[in-house]
Amino acid sequence: MLVNIYNFIVDILFPLECIGCKRKNFYLCEECIDKIPEPNHEKLDNIVACFDYQHPLIKKAIWDLKYYNKKLAGFMLGKQLGGYMQEEISELRQIHNGQKFIIIPVPLTKERRRERGYNQAEYISRAFTESFSVNIFELHTDIVIKNKDTGHQARIHNKKIRLKNMIGAFSLNKNIDLNIYVKNRIIFVVDDVTTTGATLFEIIKILKKAGAKEVYGIAVAH
Ligand SMILES: [Zn+2]
């Protein structure tokens, strides 16, 4: 609530300008986006990310989205992710004969969601789906549930501890008909940042176990 009021006042006092070059009426303009590199470290299996998280503009945009409820940041990032994946998605669509793909934003715990008031991965997911000219996605926020807070995974450097921390962190919603929404479906799990891939890997594992045909993790930054 306070953040919303703060944002409202800031928007009036300081009209939108690009966080990179201060150009008016953009949150982040195309020219600045073009300067942001793709992730330059080793690719994670079945995970796609479009920007290098080390770049200050991406760090800033994700920070704005996560902690200051800047929907525009989420919207811009989701659109970019969609643009980045146009070809891959249309190929998949041809292979799978026009069936709809399921989009699942990485969930927050109930408590965290209440505290923050929104889930940033949902903003990204919505903009992602809207960046395709045809409606080929079903967005579902209630298939996967986060049961416990896993803290800052990136700060846990020991891989074993990180994976142990993930055990039981997510589960599938028992009130959802998995035969319809998971079994034999192509699913994309969307996150803002992936560092080690631990969160996305865990959710991919759960969905695969429940019979999903193919599951991919997609993130704005890595
Ligand atoms: Zn700019």
CSV table of C-alpha atoms and ligand atoms in Angstrom, one decimal:
chain,number,residue,atom,x,y,z
A,1,MET,CA,0.0,0.0,0.0
A,2,LEU,CA,2.7,2.5,1.0
A,3,VAL,CA,4.7,1.5,-2.0
A,4,ASN,CA,1.7,2.2,-4.2
A,5,ILE,CA,1.2,5.6,-2.8
A,6,TYR,CA,4.9,6.4,-3.1
A,7,ASN,CA,4.9,5.2,-6.7
A,8,PHE,CA,1.8,7.3,-7.4
A,9,ILE,CA,3.4,10.5,-6.1
A,10,VAL,CA,6.8,9.7,-7.8
A,11,ASP,CA,5.0,9.3,-11.1
A,12,ILE,CA,3.4,12.7,-10.8
A,13,LEU,CA,6.5,14.5,-9.7
A,14,PHE,CA,8.9,12.7,-12.0
A,15,PRO,CA,7.4,11.7,-15.4
A,16,LEU,CA,8.6,8.4,-16.8
A,17,GLU,CA,12.1,8.4,-18.3
A,18,CYS,CA,14.4,5.7,-19.4
A,19,ILE,CA,16.5,4.3,-16.6
A,20,GLY,CA,19.4,4.1,-19.0
A,21,CYS,CA,19.5,7.3,-21.0
A,22,LYS,CA,16.8,9.4,-19.4
A,23,ARG,CA,14.8,9.6,-22.6
A,24,LYS,CA,11.2,10.6,-21.8
A,25,ASN,CA,8.2,8.3,-21.9
A,26,PHE,CA,10.1,5.0,-21.7
A,27,TYR,CA,10.8,2.9,-18.7
A,28,LEU,CA,13.7,1.4,-20.6
A,29,CYS,CA,14.1,2.4,-24.3
A,30,GLU,CA,14.9,0.1,-27.2
A,31,GLU,CA,18.3,1.6,-27.7
A,32,CYS,CA,19.3,0.9,-24.1
A,33,ILE,CA,17.8,-2.6,-24.3
A,34,ASP,CA,20.0,-3.4,-27.3
A,35,LYS,CA,23.1,-2.7,-25.3
A,36,ILE,CA,22.3,-5.3,-22.7
A,37,PRO,CA,24.1,-8.6,-23.5
A,38,GLU,CA,22.7,-12.1,-23.3
A,39,PRO,CA,23.8,-14.3,-20.4
A,40,ASN,CA,27.5,-15.2,-21.0
A,41,HIS,CA,27.8,-18.1,-18.7
A,42,GLU,CA,27.1,-21.8,-19.2
A,43,LYS,CA,23.6,-22.6,-20.3
A,44,LEU,CA,21.4,-24.5,-17.9
A,45,ASP,CA,19.5,-27.5,-19.2
A,46,ASN,CA,16.0,-26.7,-20.4
A,47,ILE,CA,16.3,-23.2,-19.2
A,48,VAL,CA,16.3,-20.1,-21.4
A,49,ALA,CA,17.2,-16.6,-20.2
A,50,CYS,CA,17.5,-13.5,-22.4
A,51,PHE,CA,19.7,-11.0,-20.4
A,52,ASP,CA,22.9,-11.1,-18.4
A,53,TYR,CA,21.9,-10.4,-14.8
A,54,GLN,CA,25.3,-8.7,-14.2
A,55,HIS,CA,24.2,-5.7,-16.4
A,56,PRO,CA,23.3,-2.8,-14.2
A,57,LEU,CA,20.1,-1.9,-16.2
A,58,ILE,CA,18.7,-5.4,-15.8
A,59,LYS,CA,19.6,-5.4,-12.1
A,60,LYS,CA,17.9,-2.1,-11.7
A,61,ALA,CA,14.8,-3.1,-13.6
A,62,ILE,CA,14.4,-6.3,-11.6
A,63,TRP,CA,15.0,-4.5,-8.4
A,64,ASP,CA,12.3,-2.0,-9.4
A,65,LEU,CA,9.9,-4.7,-10.2
A,66,LYS,CA,10.5,-6.8,-7.2
A,67,TYR,CA,10.7,-4.2,-4.5
A,68,TYR,CA,8.9,-1.2,-5.8
A,69,ASN,CA,6.0,-2.7,-7.6
A,70,LYS,CA,7.0,-1.1,-10.9
A,71,LYS,CA,4.6,-2.9,-13.2
A,72,LEU,CA,6.1,-1.2,-16.2
A,73,ALA,CA,9.5,-2.9,-15.5
A,74,GLY,CA,7.7,-6.3,-15.4
A,75,PHE,CA,5.8,-5.5,-18.6
A,76,MET,CA,9.0,-4.4,-20.4
A,77,LEU,CA,10.9,-7.5,-19.3
A,78,GLY,CA,8.1,-9.9,-20.1
A,79,LYS,CA,7.8,-8.4,-23.6
A,80,GLN,CA,11.5,-8.7,-24.2
A,81,LEU,CA,11.5,-12.3,-23.1
A,82,GLY,CA,8.6,-13.0,-25.5
A,83,GLY,CA,10.4,-11.3,-28.3
A,84,TYR,CA,13.5,-13.4,-27.5
A,85,MET,CA,11.6,-16.6,-27.7
A,86,GLN,CA,9.3,-16.0,-30.8
A,87,GLU,CA,11.1,-18.4,-33.0
A,88,GLU,CA,11.5,-21.2,-30.5
A,89,ILE,CA,7.9,-21.0,-29.5
A,90,SER,CA,6.6,-21.0,-33.1
A,91,GLU,CA,8.8,-24.1,-33.8
A,92,LEU,CA,7.4,-25.8,-30.8
A,93,ARG,CA,3.9,-24.9,-31.9
A,94,GLN,CA,4.4,-26.5,-35.3
A,95,ILE,CA,5.8,-29.7,-33.7
A,96,HIS,CA,2.9,-29.9,-31.3
A,97,ASN,CA,0.2,-29.1,-33.8
A,98,GLY,CA,-1.2,-25.9,-32.4
A,99,GLN,CA,-2.0,-27.1,-28.9
A,100,LYS,CA,-2.0,-24.5,-26.2
A,101,PHE,CA,1.0,-24.2,-23.9
A,102,ILE,CA,0.7,-23.8,-20.2
A,103,ILE,CA,2.5,-20.8,-18.5
A,104,ILE,CA,3.2,-21.0,-14.8
A,105,PRO,CA,4.8,-18.1,-13.0
A,106,VAL,CA,7.1,-19.3,-10.2
A,107,PRO,CA,4.9,-18.8,-7.2
A,108,LEU,CA,5.6,-17.1,-3.9
A,109,THR,CA,4.6,-18.4,-0.5
A,110,LYS,CA,1.2,-17.2,0.6
A,111,GLU,CA,2.8,-15.1,3.3
A,112,ARG,CA,5.3,-13.5,0.9
A,113,ARG,CA,2.6,-12.8,-1.6
A,114,ARG,CA,0.5,-11.1,1.0
A,115,GLU,CA,3.4,-9.1,2.2
A,116,ARG,CA,4.4,-7.9,-1.3
A,117,GLY,CA,0.9,-7.7,-2.7
A,118,TYR,CA,1.8,-9.2,-6.0
A,119,ASN,CA,4.0,-11.8,-7.7
A,120,GLN,CA,6.6,-10.2,-10.0
A,121,ALA,CA,6.8,-13.4,-12.1
A,122,GLU,CA,3.1,-13.0,-12.9
A,123,TYR,CA,3.7,-9.6,-14.4
A,124,ILE,CA,6.4,-11.0,-16.5
A,125,SER,CA,4.3,-14.0,-17.5
A,126,ARG,CA,1.4,-11.8,-18.6
A,127,ALA,CA,3.5,-9.5,-20.7
A,128,PHE,CA,5.3,-12.6,-22.1
A,129,THR,CA,2.0,-14.1,-23.3
A,130,GLU,CA,0.8,-10.8,-24.7
A,131,SER,CA,3.9,-10.4,-26.8
A,132,PHE,CA,2.7,-13.2,-29.1
A,133,SER,CA,0.2,-12.2,-31.8
A,134,VAL,CA,-1.9,-15.3,-31.4
A,135,ASN,CA,-3.3,-16.5,-28.2
A,136,ILE,CA,-1.3,-19.8,-27.7
A,137,PHE,CA,-0.9,-19.8,-23.9
A,138,GLU,CA,-2.9,-20.6,-20.9
A,139,LEU,CA,-1.6,-18.8,-17.8
A,140,HIS,CA,-2.2,-20.6,-14.5
A,141,THR,CA,-1.1,-19.3,-11.2
A,142,ASP,CA,-2.7,-22.0,-9.1
A,143,ILE,CA,-1.1,-25.2,-10.3
A,144,VAL,CA,2.2,-25.0,-8.4
A,145,ILE,CA,2.2,-23.9,-4.7
A,146,LYS,CA,5.2,-22.7,-2.8
A,147,ASN,CA,5.1,-24.2,0.7
A,148,LYS,CA,8.1,-22.6,2.4
A,149,ASP,CA,10.5,-19.8,1.9
A,150,THR,CA,13.8,-20.8,0.4
A,151,GLY,CA,15.5,-17.5,1.1
A,152,HIS,CA,18.1,-16.2,-1.2
A,153,GLN,CA,19.2,-19.3,-3.1
A,154,ALA,CA,21.9,-17.4,-4.8
A,155,ARG,CA,23.6,-16.7,-1.5
A,156,ILE,CA,23.8,-20.4,-0.6
A,157,HIS,CA,27.0,-21.4,-2.4
A,158,ASN,CA,27.1,-25.0,-1.5
A,159,LYS,CA,25.2,-26.9,-4.1
A,160,LYS,CA,24.1,-29.7,-1.8
A,161,ILE,CA,22.6,-27.4,0.7
A,162,ARG,CA,20.9,-25.5,-2.0
A,163,LEU,CA,19.2,-28.6,-3.4
A,164,LYS,CA,18.3,-29.8,0.1
A,165,ASN,CA,16.7,-26.4,0.8
A,166,MET,CA,14.4,-27.0,-2.2
A,167,ILE,CA,13.0,-30.3,-0.9
A,168,GLY,CA,9.3,-29.8,-0.2
A,169,ALA,CA,9.5,-26.1,-1.2
A,170,PHE,CA,7.0,-26.6,-4.0
A,171,SER,CA,4.1,-28.9,-4.6
A,172,LEU,CA,1.2,-29.3,-7.0
A,173,ASN,CA,-2.2,-28.0,-6.0
A,174,LYS,CA,-4.4,-31.0,-5.0
A,175,ASN,CA,-7.5,-29.2,-6.1
A,176,ILE,CA,-6.4,-28.9,-9.7
A,177,ASP,CA,-7.2,-31.6,-12.2
A,178,LEU,CA,-3.7,-32.6,-13.2
A,179,ASN,CA,-5.0,-34.7,-16.1
A,180,ILE,CA,-6.2,-31.5,-17.8
A,181,TYR,CA,-3.5,-29.0,-16.9
A,182,VAL,CA,-0.3,-31.0,-16.5
A,183,LYS,CA,-0.5,-34.4,-18.1
A,184,ASN,CA,0.9,-34.5,-21.6
A,185,ARG,CA,1.1,-30.7,-21.7
A,186,ILE,CA,3.9,-28.5,-22.8
A,187,ILE,CA,4.6,-26.2,-19.9
A,188,PHE,CA,6.8,-23.1,-19.4
A,189,VAL,CA,7.7,-22.0,-15.9
A,190,VAL,CA,8.6,-18.3,-15.7
A,191,ASP,CA,10.9,-16.6,-13.3
A,192,ASP,CA,12.5,-13.2,-13.1
A,193,VAL,CA,16.1,-14.3,-12.4
A,194,THR,CA,17.7,-17.7,-12.3
A,195,THR,CA,21.1,-18.0,-10.8
A,196,THR,CA,21.8,-21.7,-10.3
A,197,GLY,CA,18.5,-22.9,-11.8
A,198,ALA,CA,17.6,-24.7,-8.5
A,199,THR,CA,14.1,-23.2,-8.3
A,200,LEU,CA,13.2,-23.9,-11.9
A,201,PHE,CA,14.8,-27.3,-11.9
A,202,GLU,CA,12.7,-28.3,-8.8
A,203,ILE,CA,9.4,-27.2,-10.4
A,204,ILE,CA,10.3,-28.8,-13.7
A,205,LYS,CA,11.0,-32.0,-11.8
A,206,ILE,CA,7.6,-31.9,-10.0
A,207,LEU,CA,5.7,-31.2,-13.2
A,208,LYS,CA,7.5,-34.0,-15.2
A,209,LYS,CA,6.8,-36.4,-12.4
A,210,ALA,CA,3.1,-35.6,-12.7
A,211,GLY,CA,3.2,-36.5,-16.4
A,212,ALA,CA,3.9,-33.2,-18.2
A,213,LYS,CA,5.2,-33.9,-21.7
A,214,GLU,CA,7.9,-31.2,-21.9
A,215,VAL,CA,8.7,-28.5,-19.3
A,216,TYR,CA,10.9,-25.5,-19.9
A,217,GLY,CA,12.2,-22.9,-17.5
A,218,ILE,CA,12.3,-19.3,-18.8
A,219,ALA,CA,13.8,-16.3,-17.0
A,220,VAL,CA,14.5,-12.7,-17.8
A,221,ALA,CA,18.0,-12.9,-16.5
A,222,HIS,CA,20.7,-15.3,-15.7
B,1,ZN,ZN,17.4,4.6,-23.0
